[in-house]
Each structure stands twice: as structure tokens, then as C-alpha cells.
């Protein structure tokens, strides 16, 4: 659910970004997702603890910074490099953290993780037709730092969500959405881009906000019931859903590498699930 939610959200956000800057988009979608969490959280129940709220806040800060740096990297550099590099960091770092902290998934799960990392890279790459040309952006040192920074920040968000204890309901997610909102608003104010998006994109904003709550909530609950090294790598397969929707809805052509990546993604999910 988390991977599909992230993937569909990225697709809708990508379509909307053709009409309005991505930063202006999340300025509204983040606080809207916060209101949705606050409306649903009392129905879900759970106790409020300082520790759970702290980890939720850390996840929100990391996610807000990650989005900021990721959009800057995409705007200045080649998407065919920025996207897969970010994705493999998002998938790989939590795996290393999980193993370093004592997780031992087993031989089949290790193989599934390795296949999933390859799948993430393949699926995230743009086709040559979409990135070729004389005007192709360069992968400069600044873009590299932004790309690596965003990937590490996204990974830290996963690690923080994994530390949220069971029995705390959606309250940590509410804190996460609050701190993420504060981060993107502060960035927008600093860049003098605190501008409300046009009304025509609000249906996309509402849909993305709903998917944001579903994806982050599902990921948080999945972490509470599973290993960081396994859950994170499945959650990081979200580009497969984005690519599939682009192919079906927009009629975009995908390369053989992306198709192979999607097959590998399904294989990896099956192997990790069987080993869990």
C-alpha cells in the first residue's frame, strides 16, 4: 500500500507540476494531509507519547528537507541520473541500518533485497528519448550533493518512522505532517515562493494529500510489524507504480530496462514476502 500510494502520488504530482511549481504544490498538500490525519487519528486511537511524537517530528523534518533538495536537483540536473540515484539511496541506506542494528533477514530475503535495489535503479531511469538532446542538464557537483542529500534525507525519514512504537496510532504521523509543513513553508518564505497555487490544480492536491496520508500511515504500521531492512526496500519500489500509470494513462513509452525493472520489482516483493 505504501509503495503504490507513493507511486500514484508522484504520478499525480508530476502531472500537476506541468502547470505549477512543485514547491507551491506541497505548500498546500502537506497542511491538508495534516488536517486529514487529525480528523482520522481519534478514530484510530492509540496513546500519545513523547518518544513517538519525537520520532514523528524527525521523520517530518527529514521528509520536508528531502522534498526540497530533490526538487532542486531535478530542476538543475538530469532526471535520468537524479531519480535512480536518489531511489537507490532511499532503498539501500535503511537496509544497511537494519543489518547494522542486528536484523538478519535470511538468504532468500537478502537475494530479494539485492534484486529490489537493481529494480529501483532500472525503473527510476528515464528513457533515452526523454533525456536526449543538446539541452540536457549536466550532473554538476552541486546537483550531486543535492541528489545524495535528498536520498539520505528520505532514508532517514524511513528510519525515523521505523522507530515509532506500536500502540501510538496516527498521532506520530500527524506530528510528521506538521513538521514537514513547517519545513516547506520556511523554505518557500526564504525563497520568496510562498504563493498559493492556482485553483485548477486543487483536485490533484486533494488526491495527493489523501495518498500521502495512506502511504505514510501504511509504511509506519508496516515498520511496526516488520524489519527495517525488508519494509524499506519494498516501500522504495514506488517508481514502478509511477511508470505504470504514465504508460497506461499518458501513453508514455517505456524502455526495456524499465520493463525489466518492473518484473524484477515483482520478483523481489514475492521473495521478501515469502521470507518475512
XYZ file of C-alpha atoms in Angstrom:
276
model
C 0.000 0.000 0.000
C 2.809 2.403 0.839
C 4.683 1.803 -2.410
C 1.525 2.119 -4.520
C 0.430 5.220 -2.601
C 3.796 6.926 -3.088
C 3.890 5.943 -6.750
C 0.386 7.192 -7.594
C 1.032 10.365 -5.597
C 4.225 11.025 -7.561
C 2.345 10.490 -10.819
C -0.398 12.972 -9.909
C 2.136 15.438 -8.558
C 4.187 15.109 -11.726
C 1.151 15.823 -13.901
C 0.268 18.851 -11.776
C 3.873 20.123 -11.819
C 3.455 20.754 -15.534
C 1.073 23.533 -14.517
C 2.547 24.789 -11.247
C 5.908 24.626 -9.446
C 6.257 21.569 -7.218
C 7.096 23.635 -4.123
C 3.858 25.608 -4.445
C 2.036 22.284 -4.756
C 3.297 20.817 -1.467
C 2.675 24.125 0.330
C -0.997 23.164 0.277
C -0.901 19.358 0.080
C 1.171 18.988 3.276
C -1.092 21.026 5.601
C -4.129 19.390 4.015
C -2.715 15.956 4.810
C -2.132 17.156 8.385
C -5.814 18.094 8.725
C -6.815 14.691 7.361
C -4.622 12.878 9.886
C -6.013 14.947 12.753
C -9.549 14.110 11.628
C -8.901 10.355 11.454
C -6.448 9.902 14.355
C -9.115 9.983 17.153
C -10.995 7.186 15.371
C -7.870 5.015 15.125
C -6.984 5.539 18.778
C -3.586 4.915 20.319
C -1.662 6.606 23.080
C 0.332 9.803 22.706
C 3.907 9.525 23.964
C 6.804 11.938 23.818
C 9.001 9.371 22.105
C 6.525 8.602 19.325
C 5.890 12.278 18.658
C 9.635 12.917 18.616
C 10.274 10.255 16.004
C 7.290 11.501 14.018
C 8.692 15.032 14.105
C 12.107 13.772 12.984
C 10.511 11.929 10.064
C 8.655 15.077 9.020
C 11.767 17.268 9.117
C 13.745 14.707 7.109
C 10.925 14.349 4.591
C 10.491 18.102 4.182
C 14.215 18.630 3.600
C 14.304 15.651 1.221
C 11.498 17.040 -0.927
C 13.169 20.458 -1.067
C 16.574 19.122 -2.144
C 15.044 16.556 -4.511
C 13.080 19.194 -6.419
C 16.164 21.424 -6.626
C 18.183 18.501 -8.008
C 15.506 17.654 -10.584
C 15.287 21.298 -11.664
C 19.052 21.665 -12.177
C 20.225 18.197 -13.197
C 19.376 15.250 -15.465
C 16.397 13.288 -14.151
C 17.865 10.099 -15.641
C 20.642 10.315 -13.040
C 18.991 12.140 -10.138
C 15.954 9.875 -9.845
C 17.644 6.433 -9.752
C 20.477 7.611 -7.520
C 18.003 9.043 -5.028
C 15.887 5.892 -5.170
C 18.772 3.513 -4.519
C 19.863 5.591 -1.508
C 16.303 5.535 -0.163
C 16.248 1.755 -0.511
C 19.827 0.956 0.411
C 20.577 3.061 3.491
C 17.732 1.662 5.653
C 18.833 -1.847 4.667
C 22.350 -1.123 5.926
C 20.982 0.467 9.113
C 18.739 -2.534 9.746
C 21.553 -5.033 9.271
C 23.928 -2.912 11.378
C 21.410 -2.902 14.242
C 21.096 -6.682 14.272
C 18.465 -7.600 11.677
C 19.130 -10.873 9.870
C 16.509 -11.298 7.124
C 17.741 -14.643 5.784
C 19.254 -15.811 2.485
C 16.068 -15.519 0.371
C 15.322 -12.059 1.738
C 18.908 -10.916 1.075
C 18.551 -12.057 -2.527
C 15.222 -10.248 -2.756
C 16.804 -7.071 -1.392
C 19.584 -7.228 -3.984
C 17.073 -7.745 -6.798
C 14.917 -4.898 -5.462
C 17.877 -2.490 -5.480
C 18.527 -3.317 -9.127
C 14.814 -2.916 -9.881
C 14.711 0.514 -8.236
C 17.549 1.761 -10.436
C 16.083 0.334 -13.644
C 12.534 1.560 -13.053
C 13.650 5.027 -11.979
C 15.710 5.711 -15.077
C 14.226 7.871 -17.804
C 14.202 6.546 -21.339
C 16.844 7.891 -23.715
C 14.204 9.633 -25.790
C 13.093 11.767 -22.855
C 16.521 12.923 -21.785
C 18.497 13.201 -25.001
C 19.303 16.437 -26.733
C 21.748 19.304 -26.617
C 19.921 20.991 -23.753
C 20.326 18.038 -21.394
C 21.223 19.336 -17.897
C 24.610 18.417 -16.510
C 25.168 16.381 -13.364
C 27.309 19.006 -11.656
C 28.875 18.803 -8.206
C 26.030 20.902 -6.781
C 23.408 18.610 -8.310
C 25.301 15.597 -6.966
C 25.281 16.983 -3.421
C 21.562 17.790 -3.669
C 20.809 14.315 -5.024
C 22.779 12.491 -2.359
C 21.382 14.795 0.337
C 17.797 14.153 -0.717
C 18.349 10.396 -0.862
C 19.914 10.352 2.599
C 17.127 12.559 3.994
C 14.415 10.295 2.546
C 16.218 7.283 4.018
C 16.388 8.973 7.433
C 12.638 9.540 7.192
C 12.188 5.779 6.753
C 14.490 5.058 9.696
C 12.618 7.536 11.924
C 9.223 6.045 11.014
C 10.593 2.612 11.878
C 11.376 3.839 15.404
C 7.768 4.860 16.088
C 6.495 2.372 18.693
C 3.333 0.330 18.344
C 0.113 1.420 20.017
C 0.501 5.131 19.244
C -1.984 5.255 16.378
C -1.701 8.028 13.806
C -0.545 10.738 16.205
C 3.140 10.395 15.204
C 2.086 10.744 11.572
C 0.252 13.951 12.474
C 3.430 15.316 14.036
C 5.344 14.267 10.920
C 2.969 16.173 8.648
C 3.166 19.216 10.939
C 6.959 19.435 10.905
C 7.114 18.712 7.165
C 4.666 21.573 6.600
C 6.784 23.938 8.691
C 9.905 22.978 6.732
C 8.429 23.572 3.271
C 6.767 26.813 4.383
C 10.055 28.076 5.812
C 11.844 27.162 2.584
C 9.164 28.869 0.486
C 9.383 32.014 2.591
C 13.174 32.055 2.301
C 12.939 31.633 -1.482
C 10.069 34.142 -1.697
C 7.812 31.492 -3.238
C 5.085 31.407 -0.589
C 2.413 31.666 -3.287
C -0.920 29.866 -3.371
C -1.245 27.517 -6.380
C -3.996 28.143 -8.964
C -7.429 26.646 -8.350
C -7.252 24.281 -11.316
C -4.705 22.023 -9.579
C -6.613 21.665 -6.306
C -8.235 18.344 -7.308
C -4.696 16.977 -7.751
C -3.650 18.495 -4.427
C -6.519 16.848 -2.553
C -5.807 13.473 -4.164
C -2.096 13.718 -3.366
C -2.862 14.686 0.244
C -5.090 11.618 0.649
C -2.460 9.358 -0.886
C 0.214 10.956 1.311
C -1.721 10.001 4.440
C -2.406 6.478 3.186
C 1.180 5.828 2.059
C 2.915 7.227 5.138
C 0.424 5.620 7.503
C 0.764 2.241 5.801
C 4.553 2.497 5.865
C 4.600 3.414 9.562
C 2.362 0.483 10.503
C 4.372 -1.846 8.247
C 7.557 -0.823 10.035
C 5.927 -1.626 13.365
C 5.302 -5.190 12.206
C 8.403 -5.883 10.140
C 12.128 -5.393 9.726
C 13.502 -2.043 8.593
C 15.687 -3.788 6.001
C 12.693 -5.539 4.382
C 9.899 -2.987 4.647
C 12.029 -0.073 3.413
C 13.163 -1.811 0.247
C 9.571 -2.732 -0.689
C 8.418 0.820 0.049
C 11.189 2.166 -2.173
C 9.739 0.338 -5.192
C 7.181 3.132 -5.621
C 8.629 4.296 -9.008
C 7.146 1.150 -10.569
C 3.612 2.422 -9.917
C 4.501 5.847 -11.318
C 5.954 4.375 -14.506
C 2.994 2.002 -14.950
C 0.486 4.866 -14.664
C 2.491 7.017 -17.076
C 2.369 4.163 -19.563
C -1.362 3.434 -19.158
C -2.806 6.920 -18.635
C -0.433 9.132 -20.623
C 0.598 6.577 -23.228
C 4.283 7.105 -22.496
C 6.696 4.587 -23.951
C 8.981 2.832 -21.509
C 12.327 1.280 -22.290
C 13.257 -2.360 -21.987
C 15.277 -1.561 -18.888
C 12.260 -0.077 -17.126
C 10.112 -3.049 -18.135
C 12.760 -5.438 -16.805
C 12.919 -3.383 -13.616
C 9.176 -3.756 -13.078
C 9.426 -7.539 -13.493
C 12.335 -7.623 -11.058
C 10.349 -5.484 -8.612
C 7.513 -8.014 -8.548
C 10.031 -10.819 -8.135
C 11.730 -9.056 -5.251
C 8.454 -8.355 -3.449
C 7.498 -12.026 -3.751
C 10.842 -13.211 -2.409
C 10.886 -10.748 0.508
C 7.282 -11.516 1.399
C 7.938 -15.262 1.356
C 10.951 -14.798 3.624
C 9.252 -12.426 6.091
